[in-house]
């Protein structure tokens, strides 16, 4: 975006430096958390294959952060346009409720026969369409009616869990079919399936934003919506697309959550996940004010949050103070990424660059 | 073109609002938006319910199968045929929603308020408001930490402390039966929501028994929020510790967490019910099935079918009779083989209503 007149290699180096400071601070934080674990629990990095599946704390962290990571991808785009979507948890609940209710698992204990009402893949497709519509609804409120993003998505955040409860009739319907639990609990080549889903979403969003002009358009809308409109960008449609993608991501995450617990819990599925997703985006280096965004930074941010949660469980932190410990670490990570520390990094970086020009990057 | 889009959007919005409104009325009359519910209940509740007893019930949420069964039992007992007009409010496990619901009950001037608090503390103001409004309050299933007994007429539900003690006693009997009492025994515990009476009292009761034996160590204890997902996640983390192989017993404060833990234990390549003895509280059908299948060992019943009891208590109060301050429900304990006076799960699975 910036330096449009500068020589090509200058742009390149500027870009790389940006990516590095954002990315490295996140990676350092993640590494510190993992290192802490290693000291406390020497077997933390041990990975073995149990029941034909990779097994270990690291795998747990990646596997458990799948829903947060998927949602935070959509959230990154929304935040890049200067908005925020706090309805993602509710949309995930709707999507999970849809898919489980549509499949309609029935077990007759007398005959031992299980029946389902609908093909699983069709149910998934419908749930994804519904969540995409939810996202588009948010997008319309924000882009066409000009409602503030926080308020516009608050509507669905409040109403969404009610809708999910209506779909599930206030119950927790369950689906115990092999196919359905495979989505989150199965494995392909010993790697849990959820990891493939998350990776696919990250790669698709990355490709869509960085290989096409879409990412640049998002950033330009986030930096200055009216300036981009004057330069011929349809800012409204860009926003609409971002919210729609966010809804779709929430839908995918909702199905994953439903598959993990083999049921749809309208009240608890994706509870507070919007906060985790926003935190992941911010930890990844994207500013809440919009503008530049970092897909891989967000992915690292999501990993940090889950690494922290898993650490807290394995450390045996008393349940009463979990949130205090969590927030303390978040404060430290955010401070690590603050300008003061960043400048310090840059100074060290430039010093080492002077000594070894090429090797530093 | 723009006008058409604006018109379509306005229609969609209006339609959406109507749809939401209908939804709200069907599921819960007073969950947060008190203005809408006031209007709707004023017409149905106040005027044409000449001889119906209006009861406002604020439920915790629908966090588990147990809670769902509890809700269903209350909705089925307090029907119009039985002479009740029930205003049901789902608290979605949030205290502020429950407080809003309780205040709207006061405004609506219901005859009785029945209430299952999501956490123990922080109810003092709203409970005093109910007292000032002179509406009899019945605590269902859970309690508050307010020591003032004049705030409520009666409390009905399970003795959570006793459940913890019974679970502990059964575990001791199990360990003695397996000959494991000679060495050190490591126990893992999945706690309920922090601050909930069901979690605090079960934990205290269980610990009381375990503290009598020096070789027993409740080494792992963490909250699983009474949900399957959290139970699974926390158990996964327990099993990753270097000393996880020493875990012999898992005590989960409810069925759902135990079911999540079973999935985690299976994923770790260990046999739930054999390598790790699993005991939980509640006694839903799913847990019974697990015991029959050998994946779990024991369950302490916590009876959710409180609807009939609640109806009886209200009818007694209506007739001017005295009721006890505490009404405990009758509860049993079930396991695979009938150890230490427990009933056999296989014999009773078909009677389970939930």
XYZ file of C-alpha atoms in Angstrom, chain A residues 134-317:
184
model
C -26.326 -14.931 8.975
C -22.991 -13.403 7.957
C -24.577 -11.644 4.990
C -27.259 -10.259 7.300
C -24.554 -8.699 9.475
C -22.860 -7.404 6.340
C -26.059 -5.784 5.069
C -26.689 -4.076 8.402
C -23.163 -2.707 8.467
C -22.592 -1.844 4.809
C -26.038 -0.846 3.566
C -27.748 0.532 6.666
C -24.519 1.942 8.082
C -25.093 0.591 11.585
C -21.965 0.451 13.738
C -20.459 -3.042 13.467
C -20.499 -3.701 17.213
C -24.198 -2.835 17.435
C -25.175 -4.544 14.182
C -23.588 -7.854 15.175
C -24.826 -7.521 18.751
C -28.322 -8.153 17.362
C -27.424 -11.589 16.069
C -25.228 -12.295 19.084
C -28.259 -11.920 21.342
C -30.855 -13.406 19.023
C -28.597 -16.173 17.683
C -28.548 -18.350 20.797
C -32.315 -17.968 21.025
C -32.626 -19.119 17.417
C -30.298 -22.038 18.122
C -32.432 -22.981 21.120
C -35.564 -22.847 18.996
C -33.935 -25.174 16.475
C -32.905 -27.648 19.176
C -36.139 -27.119 21.098
C -34.143 -26.250 24.230
C -32.684 -29.758 24.362
C -29.206 -31.050 23.612
C -29.821 -33.340 20.607
C -27.066 -35.886 19.992
C -25.696 -37.621 16.918
C -23.678 -40.758 17.562
C -22.845 -41.762 13.989
C -19.269 -42.616 13.009
C -19.372 -40.291 10.005
C -20.349 -37.291 12.063
C -17.778 -37.719 14.807
C -15.131 -38.252 12.096
C -15.318 -34.521 11.228
C -13.613 -33.530 14.462
C -12.388 -36.753 16.026
C -11.250 -38.868 13.110
C -7.811 -38.913 11.561
C -6.284 -39.039 8.097
C -2.684 -40.303 7.966
C -2.650 -40.209 11.789
C -3.332 -36.468 11.812
C -6.650 -35.412 13.405
C -9.171 -34.313 10.757
C -9.880 -31.003 12.463
C -6.326 -29.863 11.714
C -6.893 -30.386 7.983
C -10.069 -28.322 8.113
C -8.332 -25.458 9.924
C -5.343 -25.588 7.594
C -7.612 -25.592 4.549
C -9.533 -22.563 5.813
C -6.317 -20.670 6.598
C -4.818 -21.463 3.191
C -7.994 -20.582 1.286
C -8.373 -17.264 3.116
C -4.680 -16.568 2.591
C -4.862 -17.376 -1.120
C -8.068 -15.416 -1.564
C -6.675 -12.294 0.080
C -3.028 -12.328 -0.944
C -3.111 -13.857 -4.410
C -6.012 -11.692 -5.529
C -6.485 -7.984 -4.971
C -9.145 -8.651 -2.370
C -6.798 -8.381 0.609
C -5.494 -5.035 -0.593
C -9.040 -3.785 -1.130
C -9.971 -4.808 2.443
C -6.989 -2.952 3.835
C -7.784 0.128 1.812
C -11.383 0.126 3.013
C -10.154 -0.314 6.587
C -7.661 2.538 6.338
C -10.057 5.010 4.763
C -13.439 3.890 3.452
C -14.423 7.136 1.726
C -11.004 7.622 0.126
C -11.218 4.122 -1.312
C -14.717 4.859 -2.566
C -13.410 7.926 -4.393
C -10.680 5.832 -5.941
C -13.299 3.508 -7.367
C -13.495 0.704 -4.805
C -16.963 -0.490 -3.892
C -16.367 -0.287 -0.142
C -19.878 -1.465 0.721
C -19.538 -4.686 -1.217
C -16.086 -5.386 0.193
C -17.498 -5.080 3.727
C -20.491 -7.256 2.804
C -18.198 -9.979 1.452
C -16.005 -9.886 4.580
C -18.942 -10.321 6.962
C -20.353 -13.083 4.764
C -17.043 -14.954 4.838
C -16.951 -14.464 8.612
C -20.409 -16.021 8.912
C -19.332 -18.972 6.792
C -16.216 -19.475 8.952
C -18.391 -19.407 12.082
C -20.626 -22.032 10.461
C -17.691 -24.342 9.745
C -16.449 -23.919 13.316
C -19.960 -24.632 14.635
C -20.095 -27.956 12.806
C -16.665 -28.854 14.154
C -17.751 -28.033 17.710
C -20.934 -30.089 17.301
C -18.920 -33.025 16.017
C -16.463 -32.812 18.936
C -19.183 -33.281 21.549
C -21.437 -35.288 19.216
C -24.292 -32.975 19.947
C -25.575 -29.428 19.742
C -25.442 -27.455 22.951
C -27.203 -24.198 22.058
C -26.054 -22.468 25.240
C -22.422 -23.480 25.391
C -21.305 -24.169 21.832
C -18.883 -21.423 20.891
C -19.535 -19.516 24.100
C -17.159 -16.509 24.359
C -15.394 -17.672 21.201
C -15.867 -14.219 19.654
C -13.619 -12.807 22.354
C -10.971 -15.458 21.742
C -11.171 -14.832 17.996
C -10.795 -11.066 18.400
C -7.891 -11.656 20.784
C -6.246 -13.995 18.266
C -6.530 -11.333 15.556
C -5.080 -8.654 17.813
C -2.286 -10.916 19.065
C -1.514 -11.592 15.417
C -0.706 -7.939 14.936
C -3.825 -6.690 13.147
C -5.010 -3.347 14.496
C -8.593 -3.073 15.751
C -8.737 0.222 13.854
C -8.591 -1.690 10.582
C -6.059 -1.647 7.789
C -3.181 -4.064 7.497
C -3.962 -7.624 8.460
C -1.869 -10.724 9.007
C -3.431 -14.105 8.302
C -0.508 -16.129 9.647
C -0.199 -13.771 12.607
C -3.827 -14.530 13.483
C -3.142 -18.258 13.188
C -0.268 -17.898 15.667
C -2.522 -15.792 17.898
C -5.115 -18.575 18.009
C -2.381 -21.070 18.881
C -1.151 -18.811 21.710
C -4.613 -18.699 23.284
C -5.070 -22.461 23.162
C -1.496 -23.158 24.314
C -2.260 -20.976 27.295
C -5.521 -22.788 28.093
C -3.943 -26.224 27.807
C -1.000 -25.090 29.923
C -3.321 -23.870 32.639
C -5.082 -27.244 32.733
C -1.890 -29.269 32.847
C -0.308 -26.998 35.459
C -3.189 -27.598 37.816
C -3.970 -23.910 38.293
